[in-house]
Tab-separated table of C-alpha atoms in Angstrom:
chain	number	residue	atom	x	y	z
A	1	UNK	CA	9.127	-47.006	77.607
A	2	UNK	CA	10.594	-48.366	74.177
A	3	UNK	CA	8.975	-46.550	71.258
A	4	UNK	CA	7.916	-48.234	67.978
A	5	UNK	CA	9.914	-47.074	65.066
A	6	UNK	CA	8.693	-46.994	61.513
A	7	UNK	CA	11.616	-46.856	58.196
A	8	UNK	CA	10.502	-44.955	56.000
A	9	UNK	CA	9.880	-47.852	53.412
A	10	UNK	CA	7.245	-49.265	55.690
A	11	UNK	CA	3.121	-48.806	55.812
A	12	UNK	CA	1.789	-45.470	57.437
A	13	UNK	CA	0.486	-45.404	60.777
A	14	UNK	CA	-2.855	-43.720	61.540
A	15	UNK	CA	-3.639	-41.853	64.401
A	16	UNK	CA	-7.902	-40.806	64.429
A	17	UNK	CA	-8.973	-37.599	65.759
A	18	UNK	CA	-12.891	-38.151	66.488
A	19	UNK	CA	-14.092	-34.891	67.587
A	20	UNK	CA	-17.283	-33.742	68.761
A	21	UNK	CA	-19.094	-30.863	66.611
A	22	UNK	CA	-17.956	-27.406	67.881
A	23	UNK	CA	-15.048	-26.054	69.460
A	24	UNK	CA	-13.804	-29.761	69.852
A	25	UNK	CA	-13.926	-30.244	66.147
A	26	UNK	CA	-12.293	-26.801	65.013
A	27	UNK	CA	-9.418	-27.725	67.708
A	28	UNK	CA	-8.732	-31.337	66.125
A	29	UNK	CA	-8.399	-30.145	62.555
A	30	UNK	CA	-6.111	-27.429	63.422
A	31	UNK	CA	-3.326	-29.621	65.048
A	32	UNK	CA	-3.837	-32.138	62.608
A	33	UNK	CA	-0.742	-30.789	60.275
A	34	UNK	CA	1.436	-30.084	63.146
A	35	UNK	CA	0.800	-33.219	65.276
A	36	UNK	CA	1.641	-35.661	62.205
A	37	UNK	CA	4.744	-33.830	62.068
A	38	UNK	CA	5.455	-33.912	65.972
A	39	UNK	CA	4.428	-37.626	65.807
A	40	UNK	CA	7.513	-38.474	62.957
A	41	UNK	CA	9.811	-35.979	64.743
A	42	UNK	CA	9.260	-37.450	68.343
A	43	UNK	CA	8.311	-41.580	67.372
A	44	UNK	CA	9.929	-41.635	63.684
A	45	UNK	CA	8.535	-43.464	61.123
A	46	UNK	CA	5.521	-42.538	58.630
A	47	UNK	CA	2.274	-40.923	60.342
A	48	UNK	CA	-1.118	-40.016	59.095
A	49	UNK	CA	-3.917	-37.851	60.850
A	50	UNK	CA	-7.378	-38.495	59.997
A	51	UNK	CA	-10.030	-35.859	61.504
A	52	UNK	CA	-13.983	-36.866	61.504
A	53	UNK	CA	-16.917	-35.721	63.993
A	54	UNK	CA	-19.284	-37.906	65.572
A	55	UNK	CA	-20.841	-37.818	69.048
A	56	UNK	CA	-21.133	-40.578	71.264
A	57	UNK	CA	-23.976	-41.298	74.001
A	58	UNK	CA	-23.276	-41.385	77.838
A	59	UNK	CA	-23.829	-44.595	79.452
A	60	UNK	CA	-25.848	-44.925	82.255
A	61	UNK	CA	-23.463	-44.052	84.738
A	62	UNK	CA	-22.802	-40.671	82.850
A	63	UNK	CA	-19.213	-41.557	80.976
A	64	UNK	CA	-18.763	-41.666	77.855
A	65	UNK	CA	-17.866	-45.806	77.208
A	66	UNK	CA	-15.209	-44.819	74.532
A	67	UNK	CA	-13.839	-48.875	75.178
A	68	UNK	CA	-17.097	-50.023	73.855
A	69	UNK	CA	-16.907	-47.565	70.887
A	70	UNK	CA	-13.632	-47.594	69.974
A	71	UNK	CA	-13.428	-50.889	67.884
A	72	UNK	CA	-16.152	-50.020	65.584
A	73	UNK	CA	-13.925	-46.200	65.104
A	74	UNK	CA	-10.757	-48.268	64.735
A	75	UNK	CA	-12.324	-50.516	61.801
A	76	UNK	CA	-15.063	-48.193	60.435
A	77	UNK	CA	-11.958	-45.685	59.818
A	78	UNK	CA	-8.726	-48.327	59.155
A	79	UNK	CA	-7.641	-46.127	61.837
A	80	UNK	CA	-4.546	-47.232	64.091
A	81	UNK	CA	-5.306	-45.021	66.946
A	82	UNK	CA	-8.592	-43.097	67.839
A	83	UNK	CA	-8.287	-40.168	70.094
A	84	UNK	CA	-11.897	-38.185	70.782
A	85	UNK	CA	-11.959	-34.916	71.872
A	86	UNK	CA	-15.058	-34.003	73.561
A	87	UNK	CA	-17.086	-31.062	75.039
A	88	UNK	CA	-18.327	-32.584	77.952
A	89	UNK	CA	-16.694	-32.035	80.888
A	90	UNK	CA	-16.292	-36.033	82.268
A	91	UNK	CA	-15.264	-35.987	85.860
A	92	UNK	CA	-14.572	-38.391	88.168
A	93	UNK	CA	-15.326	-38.065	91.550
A	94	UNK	CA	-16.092	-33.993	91.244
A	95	UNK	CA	-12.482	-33.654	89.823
A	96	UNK	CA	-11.973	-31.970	86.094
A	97	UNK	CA	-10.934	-35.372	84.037
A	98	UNK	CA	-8.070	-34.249	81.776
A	99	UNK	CA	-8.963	-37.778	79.423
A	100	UNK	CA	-8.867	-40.520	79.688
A	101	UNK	CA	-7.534	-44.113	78.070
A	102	UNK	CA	-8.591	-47.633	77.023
A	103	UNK	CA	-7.018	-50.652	78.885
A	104	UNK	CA	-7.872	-52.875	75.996
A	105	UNK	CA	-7.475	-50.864	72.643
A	106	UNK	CA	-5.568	-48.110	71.157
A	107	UNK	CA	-8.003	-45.677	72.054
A	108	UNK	CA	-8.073	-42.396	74.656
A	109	UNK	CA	-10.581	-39.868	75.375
A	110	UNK	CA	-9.400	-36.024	75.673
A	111	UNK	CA	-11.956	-33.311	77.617
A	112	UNK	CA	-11.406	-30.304	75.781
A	113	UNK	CA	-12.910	-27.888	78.547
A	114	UNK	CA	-10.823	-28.788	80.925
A	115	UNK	CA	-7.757	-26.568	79.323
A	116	UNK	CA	-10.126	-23.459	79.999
A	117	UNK	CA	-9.621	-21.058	77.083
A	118	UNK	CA	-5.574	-20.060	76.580
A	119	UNK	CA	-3.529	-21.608	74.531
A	120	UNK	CA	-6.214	-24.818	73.950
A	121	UNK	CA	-4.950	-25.615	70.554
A	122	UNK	CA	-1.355	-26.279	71.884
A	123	UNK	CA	-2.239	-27.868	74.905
A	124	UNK	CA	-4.604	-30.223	73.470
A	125	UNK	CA	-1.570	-31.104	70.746
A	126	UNK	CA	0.852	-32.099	73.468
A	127	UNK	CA	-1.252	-34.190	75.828
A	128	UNK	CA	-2.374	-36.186	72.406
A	129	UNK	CA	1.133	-36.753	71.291
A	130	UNK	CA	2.122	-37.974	74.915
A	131	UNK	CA	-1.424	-40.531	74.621
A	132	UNK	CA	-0.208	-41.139	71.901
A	133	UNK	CA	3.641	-41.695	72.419
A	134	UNK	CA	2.158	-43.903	75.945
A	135	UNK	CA	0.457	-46.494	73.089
A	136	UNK	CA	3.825	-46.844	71.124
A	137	UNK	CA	5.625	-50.306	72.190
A	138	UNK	CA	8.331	-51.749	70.530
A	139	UNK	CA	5.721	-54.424	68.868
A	140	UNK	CA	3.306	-51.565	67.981
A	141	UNK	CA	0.558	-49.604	68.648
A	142	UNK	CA	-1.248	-50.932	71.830
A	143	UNK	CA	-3.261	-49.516	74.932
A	144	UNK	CA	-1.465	-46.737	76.456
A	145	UNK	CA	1.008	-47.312	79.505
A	146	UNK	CA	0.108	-44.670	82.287
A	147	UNK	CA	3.165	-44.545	83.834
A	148	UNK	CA	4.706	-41.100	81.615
A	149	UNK	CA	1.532	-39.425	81.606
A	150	UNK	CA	0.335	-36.424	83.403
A	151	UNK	CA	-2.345	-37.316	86.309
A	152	UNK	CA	-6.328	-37.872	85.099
A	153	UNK	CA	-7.546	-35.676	87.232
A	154	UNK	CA	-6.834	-31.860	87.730
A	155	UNK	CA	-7.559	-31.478	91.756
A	156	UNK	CA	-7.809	-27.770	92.794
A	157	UNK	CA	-9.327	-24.478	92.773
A	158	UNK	CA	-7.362	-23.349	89.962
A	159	UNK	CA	-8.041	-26.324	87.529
A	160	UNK	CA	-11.877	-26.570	88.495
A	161	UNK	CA	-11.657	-22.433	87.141
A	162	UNK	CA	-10.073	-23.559	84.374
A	163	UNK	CA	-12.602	-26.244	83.896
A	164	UNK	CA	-15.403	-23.660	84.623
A	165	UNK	CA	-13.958	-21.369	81.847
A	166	UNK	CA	-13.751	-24.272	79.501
A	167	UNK	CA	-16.888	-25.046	79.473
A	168	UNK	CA	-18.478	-21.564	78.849
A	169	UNK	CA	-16.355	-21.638	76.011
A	170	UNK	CA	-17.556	-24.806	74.763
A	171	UNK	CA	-21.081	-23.201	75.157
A	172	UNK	CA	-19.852	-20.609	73.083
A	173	UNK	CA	-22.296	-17.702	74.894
A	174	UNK	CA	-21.808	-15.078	71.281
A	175	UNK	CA	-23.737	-17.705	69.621
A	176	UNK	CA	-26.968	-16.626	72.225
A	177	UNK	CA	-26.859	-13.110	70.377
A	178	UNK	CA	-29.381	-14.696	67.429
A	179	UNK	CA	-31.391	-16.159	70.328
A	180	UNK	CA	-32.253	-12.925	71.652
A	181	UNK	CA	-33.208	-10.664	68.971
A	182	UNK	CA	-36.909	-10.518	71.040
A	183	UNK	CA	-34.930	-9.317	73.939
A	184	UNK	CA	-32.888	-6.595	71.662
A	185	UNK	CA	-36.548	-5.778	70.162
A	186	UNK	CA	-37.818	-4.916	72.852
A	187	UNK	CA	-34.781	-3.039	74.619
A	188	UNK	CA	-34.316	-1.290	71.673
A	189	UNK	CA	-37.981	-0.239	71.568
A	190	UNK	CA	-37.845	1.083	75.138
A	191	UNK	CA	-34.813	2.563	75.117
A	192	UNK	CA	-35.196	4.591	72.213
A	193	UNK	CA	-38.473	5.834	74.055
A	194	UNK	CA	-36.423	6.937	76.997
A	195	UNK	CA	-34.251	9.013	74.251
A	196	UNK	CA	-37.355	10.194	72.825
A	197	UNK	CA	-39.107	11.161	76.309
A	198	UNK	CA	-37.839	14.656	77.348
A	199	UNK	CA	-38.120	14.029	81.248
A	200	UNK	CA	-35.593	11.157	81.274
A	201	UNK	CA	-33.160	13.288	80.215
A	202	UNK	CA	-33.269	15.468	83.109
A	203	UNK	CA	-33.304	12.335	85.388
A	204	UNK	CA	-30.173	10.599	83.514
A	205	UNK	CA	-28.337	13.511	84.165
A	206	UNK	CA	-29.072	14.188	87.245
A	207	UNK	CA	-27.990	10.504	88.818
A	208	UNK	CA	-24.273	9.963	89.602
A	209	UNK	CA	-22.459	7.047	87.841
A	210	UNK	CA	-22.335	5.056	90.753
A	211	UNK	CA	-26.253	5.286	90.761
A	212	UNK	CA	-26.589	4.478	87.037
A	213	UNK	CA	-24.294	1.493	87.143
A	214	UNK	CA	-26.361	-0.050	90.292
A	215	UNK	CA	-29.132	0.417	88.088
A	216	UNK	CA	-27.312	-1.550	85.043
A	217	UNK	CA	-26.724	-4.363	86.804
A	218	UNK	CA	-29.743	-4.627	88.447
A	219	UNK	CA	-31.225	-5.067	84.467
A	220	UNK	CA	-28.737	-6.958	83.120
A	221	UNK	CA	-29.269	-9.540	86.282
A	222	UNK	CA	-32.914	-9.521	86.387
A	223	UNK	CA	-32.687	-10.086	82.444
A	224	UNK	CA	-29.582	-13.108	83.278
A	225	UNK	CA	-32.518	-14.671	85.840
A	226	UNK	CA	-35.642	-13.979	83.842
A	227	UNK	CA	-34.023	-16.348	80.867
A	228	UNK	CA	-32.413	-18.739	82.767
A	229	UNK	CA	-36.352	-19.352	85.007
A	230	UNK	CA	-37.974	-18.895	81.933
A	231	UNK	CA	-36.668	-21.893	79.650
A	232	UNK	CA	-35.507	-24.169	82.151
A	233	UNK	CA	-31.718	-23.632	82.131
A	234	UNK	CA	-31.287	-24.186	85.897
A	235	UNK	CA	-30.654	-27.885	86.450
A	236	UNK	CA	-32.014	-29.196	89.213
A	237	UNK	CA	-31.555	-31.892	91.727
A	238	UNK	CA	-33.484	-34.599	89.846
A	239	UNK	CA	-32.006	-33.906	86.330
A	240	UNK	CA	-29.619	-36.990	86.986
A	241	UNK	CA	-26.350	-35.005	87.359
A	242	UNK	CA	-24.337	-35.258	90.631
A	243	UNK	CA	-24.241	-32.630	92.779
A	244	UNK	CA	-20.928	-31.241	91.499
A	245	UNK	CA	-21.827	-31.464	88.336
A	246	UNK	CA	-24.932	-29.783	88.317
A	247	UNK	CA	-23.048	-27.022	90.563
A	248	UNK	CA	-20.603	-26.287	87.784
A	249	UNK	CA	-23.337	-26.877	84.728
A	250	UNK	CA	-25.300	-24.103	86.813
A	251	UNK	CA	-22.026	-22.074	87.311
A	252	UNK	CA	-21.236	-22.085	83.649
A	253	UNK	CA	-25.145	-21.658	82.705
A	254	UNK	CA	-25.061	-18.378	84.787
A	255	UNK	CA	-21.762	-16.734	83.000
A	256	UNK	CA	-22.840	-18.158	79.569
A	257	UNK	CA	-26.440	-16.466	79.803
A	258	UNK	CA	-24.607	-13.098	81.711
A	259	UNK	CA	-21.877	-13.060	79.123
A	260	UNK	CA	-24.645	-12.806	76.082
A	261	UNK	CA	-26.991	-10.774	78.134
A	262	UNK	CA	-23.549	-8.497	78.976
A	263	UNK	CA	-22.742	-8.328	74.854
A	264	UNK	CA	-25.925	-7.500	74.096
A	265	UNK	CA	-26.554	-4.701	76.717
A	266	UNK	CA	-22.957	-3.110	75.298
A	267	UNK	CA	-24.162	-2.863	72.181
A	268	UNK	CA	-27.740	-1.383	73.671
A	269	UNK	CA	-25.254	1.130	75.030
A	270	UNK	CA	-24.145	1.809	71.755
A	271	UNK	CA	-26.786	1.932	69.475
A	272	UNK	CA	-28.769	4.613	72.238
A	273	UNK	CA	-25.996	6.927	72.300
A	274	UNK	CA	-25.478	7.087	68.346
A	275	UNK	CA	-29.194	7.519	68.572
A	276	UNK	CA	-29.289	10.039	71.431
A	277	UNK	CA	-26.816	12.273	69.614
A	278	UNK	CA	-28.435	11.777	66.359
A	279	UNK	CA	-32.350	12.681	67.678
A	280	UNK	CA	-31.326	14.794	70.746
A	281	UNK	CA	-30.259	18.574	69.634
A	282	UNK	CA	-27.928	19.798	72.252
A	283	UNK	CA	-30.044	23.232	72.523
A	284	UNK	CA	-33.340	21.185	73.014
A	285	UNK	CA	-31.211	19.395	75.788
A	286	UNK	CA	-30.002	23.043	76.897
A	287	UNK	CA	-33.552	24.004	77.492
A	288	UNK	CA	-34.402	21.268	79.022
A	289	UNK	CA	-31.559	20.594	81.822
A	290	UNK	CA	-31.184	24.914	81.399
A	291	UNK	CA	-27.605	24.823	81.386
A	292	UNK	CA	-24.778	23.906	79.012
A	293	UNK	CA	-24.588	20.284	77.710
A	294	UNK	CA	-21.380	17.942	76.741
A	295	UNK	CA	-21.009	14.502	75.628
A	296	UNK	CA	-21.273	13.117	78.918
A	297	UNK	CA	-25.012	13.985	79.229
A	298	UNK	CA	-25.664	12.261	76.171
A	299	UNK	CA	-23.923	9.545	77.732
A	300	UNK	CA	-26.159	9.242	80.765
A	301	UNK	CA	-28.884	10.085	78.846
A	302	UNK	CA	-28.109	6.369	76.694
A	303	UNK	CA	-26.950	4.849	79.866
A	304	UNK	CA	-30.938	5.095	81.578
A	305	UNK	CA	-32.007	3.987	78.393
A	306	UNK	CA	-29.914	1.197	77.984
A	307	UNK	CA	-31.129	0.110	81.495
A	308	UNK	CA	-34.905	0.586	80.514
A	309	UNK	CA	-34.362	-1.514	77.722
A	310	UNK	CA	-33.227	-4.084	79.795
A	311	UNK	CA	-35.707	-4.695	82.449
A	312	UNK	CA	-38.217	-4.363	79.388
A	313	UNK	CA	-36.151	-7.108	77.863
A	314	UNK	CA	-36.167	-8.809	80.864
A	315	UNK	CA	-40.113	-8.773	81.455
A	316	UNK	CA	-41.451	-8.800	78.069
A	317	UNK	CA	-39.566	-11.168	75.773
A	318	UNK	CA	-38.156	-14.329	75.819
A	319	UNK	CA	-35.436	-16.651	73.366
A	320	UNK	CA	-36.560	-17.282	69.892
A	321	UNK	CA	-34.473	-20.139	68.884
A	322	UNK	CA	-35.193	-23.237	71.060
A	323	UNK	CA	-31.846	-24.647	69.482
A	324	UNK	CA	-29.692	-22.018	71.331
A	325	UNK	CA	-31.355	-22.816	74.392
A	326	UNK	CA	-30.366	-26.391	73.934
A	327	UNK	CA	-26.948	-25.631	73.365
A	328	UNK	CA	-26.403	-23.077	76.193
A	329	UNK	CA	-26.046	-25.800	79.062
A	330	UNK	CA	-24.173	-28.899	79.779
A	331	UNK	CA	-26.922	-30.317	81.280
A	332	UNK	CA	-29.123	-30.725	78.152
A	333	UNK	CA	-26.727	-31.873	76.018
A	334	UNK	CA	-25.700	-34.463	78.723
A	335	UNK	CA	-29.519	-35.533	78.235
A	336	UNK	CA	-29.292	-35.409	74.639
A	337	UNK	CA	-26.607	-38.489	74.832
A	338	UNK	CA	-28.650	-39.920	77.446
A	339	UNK	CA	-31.607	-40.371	74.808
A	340	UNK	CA	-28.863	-41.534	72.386
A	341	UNK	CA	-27.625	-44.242	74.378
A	342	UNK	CA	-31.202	-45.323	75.472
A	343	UNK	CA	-32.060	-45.668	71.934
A	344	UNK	CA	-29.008	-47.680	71.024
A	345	UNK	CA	-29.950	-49.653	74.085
A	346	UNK	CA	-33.451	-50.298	72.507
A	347	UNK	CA	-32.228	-51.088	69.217
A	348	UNK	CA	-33.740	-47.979	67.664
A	349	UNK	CA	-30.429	-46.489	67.129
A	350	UNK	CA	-29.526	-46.456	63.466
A	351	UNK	CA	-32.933	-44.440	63.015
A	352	UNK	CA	-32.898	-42.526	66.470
A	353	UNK	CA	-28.932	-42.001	66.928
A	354	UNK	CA	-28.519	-41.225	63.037
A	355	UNK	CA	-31.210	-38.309	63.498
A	356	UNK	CA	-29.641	-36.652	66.267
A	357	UNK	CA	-26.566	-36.929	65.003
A	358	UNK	CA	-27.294	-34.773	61.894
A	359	UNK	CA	-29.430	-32.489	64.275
A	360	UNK	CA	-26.191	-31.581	66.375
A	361	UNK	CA	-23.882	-30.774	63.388
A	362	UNK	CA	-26.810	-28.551	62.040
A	363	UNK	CA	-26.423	-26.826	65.137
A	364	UNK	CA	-22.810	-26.808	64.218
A	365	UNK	CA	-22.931	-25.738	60.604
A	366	UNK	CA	-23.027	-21.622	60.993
A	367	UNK	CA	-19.958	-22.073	63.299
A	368	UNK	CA	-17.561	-23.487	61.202
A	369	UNK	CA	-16.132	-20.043	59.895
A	370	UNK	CA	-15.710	-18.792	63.105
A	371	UNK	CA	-11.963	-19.599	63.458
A	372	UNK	CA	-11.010	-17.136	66.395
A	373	UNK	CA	-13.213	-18.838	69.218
A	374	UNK	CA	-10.020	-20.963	70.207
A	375	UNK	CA	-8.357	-18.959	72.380
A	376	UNK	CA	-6.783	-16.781	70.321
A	377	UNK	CA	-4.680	-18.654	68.915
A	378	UNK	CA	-3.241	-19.543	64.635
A	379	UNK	CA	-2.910	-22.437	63.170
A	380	UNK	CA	-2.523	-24.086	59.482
A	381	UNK	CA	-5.563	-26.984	59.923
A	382	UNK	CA	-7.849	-24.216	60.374
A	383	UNK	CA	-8.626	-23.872	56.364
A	384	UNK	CA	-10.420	-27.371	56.558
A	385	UNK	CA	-13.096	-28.843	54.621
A	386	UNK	CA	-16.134	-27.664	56.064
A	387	UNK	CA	-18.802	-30.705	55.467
A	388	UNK	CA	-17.609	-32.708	58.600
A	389	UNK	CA	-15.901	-35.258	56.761
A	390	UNK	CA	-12.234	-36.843	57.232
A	391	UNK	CA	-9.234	-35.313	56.458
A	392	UNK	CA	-5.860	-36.966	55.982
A	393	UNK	CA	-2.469	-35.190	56.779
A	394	UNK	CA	0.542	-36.801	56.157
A	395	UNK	CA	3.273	-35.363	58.011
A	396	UNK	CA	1.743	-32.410	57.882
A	397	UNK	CA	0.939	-32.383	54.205
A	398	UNK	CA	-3.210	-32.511	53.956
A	399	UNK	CA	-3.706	-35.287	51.602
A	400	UNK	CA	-7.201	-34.304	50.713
């Protein structure tokens, strides 16, 4: 394909990263520096990358209409080219979508879950200089060509794990630990009982590790099902989701709920052994087993607890933040854009759309310093402004 070529006497070019709030977001303003330096080492010329956040509604048939969006983005923004990286996992057909592109307009869609969770920042950077590169004819920018790119879809076990992993990610399952400090009340309240109560010492000893870790995840399930029952996670057959998709929102519902439920039991663990040796003298626990103690019967001893303390998490509490429920499945948010588009539909959306918009980046707002939940991995864009706004890089030089 010929390439348009820019001396370097001639106007800038600007490429648009529109990014959902979120993981999506962080990603686009970290390979902002290095992608307007890829894009003048691999195309020439004079680039500028622009990064902003906005999320856009689903139509009707659940896809995200970027072709219907993407002129206002191009002229609200004097952009050249708008890529927008998303959170929702668009699929086609039960396939993982990798993006996506406009046949009219310089514009492509990118579905960040769909690189699971190694190396994201990189891959992301080299699939949007390729759309990008595929728009690049030798009388400018246009619609990208299809014919260099990698395939849409990502058929196979492998890339639908990839996907699955992605999208936990993207529900970002650490950020559930505020959501269930009723559940670490009252763990923490029965568990320190069991420290307290001489009897269970005698019993925690006396069960063999196997025993003690049947019992653990018998808890930490019971708590995982309790939460998901309890506020509605499970999506069901008349949420409006095809069946694969509500298979792998339900999929990545179950490990986002178990992987906070799993953090917070681990900590549990924790806290009731620091508090088992600290309350617990080791010749009141002589006296009561009647034989020598070592660390590992303090260990069991905080192990039972830890389990109490989650099936009385399990039966007696429930999230506290209605926001982190929201944000812990695919399926709600899917909703949320549903409601958008309904509005916009209905000509209510510069009140409607505007006020969900700044709900979801107030959602956003505490996760902007948390620049290690990419995967791991470094890069310069990461010191960005953190109000949400646009940010220019010149080949590779942030311009403000």
């Amino acid at each position: 394909m010929d390439e348009q070529r820019w001396n370097e006497d001639e106007v800038w070019a600007t490429v648009g990263l529109m990014a959902d709030p979120g993981v999506p977001r962080r990603v686009a303003v970290a390979i902002a520096d290095d992608l307007a330096e890829d894009l003048s080492s691999e195309l020439g010329g004079r680039w500028r990358v622009e990064v902003d956040q906005e999320t856009l509604p689903l139509g009707p048939d659940g896809e995200i209409r970027l072709t219907e969006h993407a002129p206002r983005l191009l002229q609200e923004h004097d952009w050249d080219f708008v890529l927008y990286l998303t959170d929702l996992a668009t699929r086609s057909d039960g396939d993982p979508l990798l993006y996506d592109v406009s046949g009219s307009t310089t514009a492509a869609l990118v579905c960040i879950p769909v690189f699971g969770v190694v190396r994201v920042r990189s891959k992301v950077r080299k699939l949007v200089l390729k759309l990008v590169r595929a728009g690049t004819h030798q009388s400018g920018l246009g619609a990208p060509a299809t014919d260099d790119l990698p395939p849409e879809r990502c058929r196979g076990f492998l890339n639908k794990a990839r996907l699955l992993t992605g999208m936990v990610r993207n529900n970002r399952p650490t950020r559930m630990m505020t959501a269930l400090t009723g559940v670490v009340a009252a763990g923490a309240g029965t568990g320190a009982f069991g420290i307290f109560y001489g009897s269970i010492a005698s019993l925690a000893v006396a069960l063999h590790p196997l025993r003690l870790l049947l019992i653990s995840v018998m808890g930490v399930l019971t708590l995982v099902v309790w939460l998901i029952l309890r506020n509605g996670l499970w999506t069901r057959p008349d949420d409006g989701l095809t069946a694969s998709n509500r298979r792998m929102d339900n999929a990545a519902t179950v490990l986002t709920v178990g992987t906070g439920v799993g953090i917070m039991y681990l900590g549990l663990l924790a806290a009731m052994f620091v508090l088992a040796i600290a309350v617990m003298d080791a010749g009141y626990l002589e006296t009561q087993l009647e034989r020598p103690v070592s660390i590992w019967d303090y260990v069991h001893l905080a192990w039972l607890s830890s389990c109490l303390g989650a099936f009385a998490g399990a039966l007696g509490s429930n999230f506290d933040d209605e926001d982190a429920v929201r944000e812990a499945t695919y399926s709600l948010r899917w909703h949320e854009r549903r409601k958008m588009f309904d509005s916009y539909e209905s000509g209510d959306a510069d009140s409607d759309e505007q006020e969900e918009q700044e709900r979801i980046e107030r959602e956003y707002d505490d996760d902007d310093n948390d620049d290690n939940d990419d995967g791991g991995e470094s890069g310069n864009g990461s010191q960005s402004s953190r109000d949400g706004g646009p940010r220019e890089v010149e080949d590779g030089r942030p311009r403000g």
